[in-house]
Structure formats: C-alpha cells, structure tokens
PDB file of C-alpha atoms in Angstrom:
ATOM      1  CA  MET A   1      -2.773  -6.847 -48.630  1.00 47.00           C
ATOM      2  CA  ASP A   2      -1.881  -4.649 -45.656  1.00 53.00           C
ATOM      3  CA  LYS A   3      -2.094  -0.957 -46.281  1.00 61.00           C
ATOM      4  CA  GLN A   4      -0.708   1.333 -43.632  1.00 66.00           C
ATOM      5  CA  ARG A   5      -2.343   4.658 -43.184  1.00 70.00           C
ATOM      6  CA  GLU A   6       0.061   7.503 -43.410  1.00 75.00           C
ATOM      7  CA  ILE A   7      -0.368  10.023 -40.644  1.00 71.00           C
ATOM      8  CA  PRO A   8       0.464  13.489 -41.892  1.00 76.00           C
ATOM      9  CA  GLU A   9       3.109  15.287 -39.919  1.00 84.00           C
ATOM     10  CA  GLN A  10       1.737  18.057 -37.764  1.00 85.00           C
ATOM     11  CA  SER A  11       2.597  21.634 -38.489  1.00 91.00           C
ATOM     12  CA  PRO A  12       4.750  23.524 -35.986  1.00 90.00           C
ATOM     13  CA  GLU A  13       1.712  25.650 -35.088  1.00 93.00           C
ATOM     14  CA  MET A  14      -0.384  22.574 -34.337  1.00 91.00           C
ATOM     15  CA  ARG A  15       2.388  21.079 -32.202  1.00 91.00           C
ATOM     16  CA  GLU A  16       2.518  24.328 -30.221  1.00 94.00           C
ATOM     17  CA  VAL A  17      -1.242  24.221 -29.674  1.00 94.00           C
ATOM     18  CA  ILE A  18      -1.131  20.580 -28.549  1.00 92.00           C
ATOM     19  CA  GLU A  19       1.788  21.332 -26.224  1.00 94.00           C
ATOM     20  CA  ALA A  20      -0.013  24.344 -24.707  1.00 95.00           C
ATOM     21  CA  ILE A  21      -3.189  22.326 -24.158  1.00 94.00           C
ATOM     22  CA  THR A  22      -1.247  19.446 -22.626  1.00 93.00           C
ATOM     23  CA  LYS A  23       0.570  21.788 -20.237  1.00 95.00           C
ATOM     24  CA  ALA A  24      -2.720  23.462 -19.260  1.00 94.00           C
ATOM     25  CA  LEU A  25      -4.374  20.109 -18.565  1.00 91.00           C
ATOM     26  CA  ILE A  26      -1.458  18.917 -16.451  1.00 92.00           C
ATOM     27  CA  LYS A  27      -1.387  22.184 -14.505  1.00 93.00           C
ATOM     28  CA  SER A  28      -5.136  22.127 -13.875  1.00 90.00           C
ATOM     29  CA  GLY A  29      -4.895  18.529 -12.674  1.00 87.00           C
ATOM     30  CA  GLN A  30      -2.105  19.467 -10.290  1.00 90.00           C
ATOM     31  CA  GLU A  31      -4.097  22.424  -9.007  1.00 91.00           C
ATOM     32  CA  ALA A  32      -7.212  20.261  -8.561  1.00 86.00           C
ATOM     33  CA  ARG A  33      -5.233  17.701  -6.591  1.00 87.00           C
ATOM     34  CA  LYS A  34      -3.674  20.415  -4.403  1.00 91.00           C
ATOM     35  CA  LEU A  35      -7.071  22.002  -3.744  1.00 89.00           C
ATOM     36  CA  ALA A  36      -8.604  18.620  -2.920  1.00 87.00           C
ATOM     37  CA  GLU A  37      -5.797  17.870  -0.482  1.00 89.00           C
ATOM     38  CA  MET A  38      -6.199  21.294   1.159  1.00 90.00           C
ATOM     39  CA  THR A  39      -9.961  20.907   1.557  1.00 90.00           C
ATOM     40  CA  GLY A  40     -10.045  17.186   2.298  1.00 87.00           C
ATOM     41  CA  THR A  41     -12.180  16.477  -0.760  1.00 84.00           C
ATOM     42  CA  PRO A  42     -11.656  12.943  -2.052  1.00 79.00           C
ATOM     43  CA  LEU A  43     -10.599  12.522  -5.658  1.00 71.00           C
ATOM     44  CA  VAL A  44     -11.392   9.477  -7.727  1.00 68.00           C
ATOM     45  CA  VAL A  45      -9.101   8.388 -10.550  1.00 62.00           C
ATOM     46  CA  SER A  46     -11.153   6.678 -13.223  1.00 60.00           C
ATOM     47  CA  ASN A  47      -9.953   4.050 -15.671  1.00 57.00           C
ATOM     48  CA  ASN A  48      -8.914   6.668 -18.197  1.00 59.00           C
ATOM     49  CA  ASN A  49      -6.651   8.354 -15.619  1.00 52.00           C
ATOM     50  CA  THR A  50      -8.704  11.514 -15.244  1.00 52.00           C
ATOM     51  CA  LEU A  51      -9.533  13.143 -11.957  1.00 50.00           C
ATOM     52  CA  GLN A  52     -13.180  13.168 -10.979  1.00 53.00           C
ATOM     53  CA  GLN A  53     -15.061  14.097  -7.873  1.00 53.00           C
ATOM     54  CA  PRO A  54     -17.323  11.334  -6.635  1.00 54.00           C
ATOM     55  CA  SER A  55     -20.956  12.125  -7.337  1.00 55.00           C
ATOM     56  CA  PRO A  56     -23.226  12.077  -4.290  1.00 56.00           C
ATOM     57  CA  VAL A  57     -25.702   9.245  -4.196  1.00 51.00           C
ATOM     58  CA  GLN A  58     -29.128  10.595  -3.473  1.00 41.00           C
ATOM     59  CA  THR A  59     -31.082   8.088  -1.472  1.00 40.00           C
ATOM     60  CA  GLN A  60     -33.879  10.382  -0.324  1.00 42.00           C
ATOM     61  CA  GLN A  61     -36.771  11.139  -2.598  1.00 41.00           C
ATOM     62  CA  GLY A  62     -39.282  13.639  -1.640  1.00 39.00           C
TER      63      GLY A  62
END
C-alpha cells in the first residue's frame, strides 16, 4: 500500500521569508563572484552548486 505524505501548504509569511532568503543568497553569490573577478581570486563550484574558495594546502610543517 503506497501512502503519499501530504506536504502542508506554506503560509504567506513563510513564503515571504523563503523568498527573502533566496534573494539574499542569490545576491550574495553574485557579489562574491563579482569580487572574485575584481581581485582575481579563483572560485570553485562544488557538486552542490555553491561557491567556495579553494582552501590552501599546507605542505610545510614546522
């Protein structure tokens, strides 16, 4: 027997919050990309499509 889970509909307030967060994340990603291009810093796009700066590999121990 297959039972489908019912997902409750989001309230208008929750949709507004999700929309505001989504817009902020997109804007910050755009700003990060612009800053990286201006400074020549390489960006790495990971498998989950998020922007990350490559971490430096420390080969010297002292």
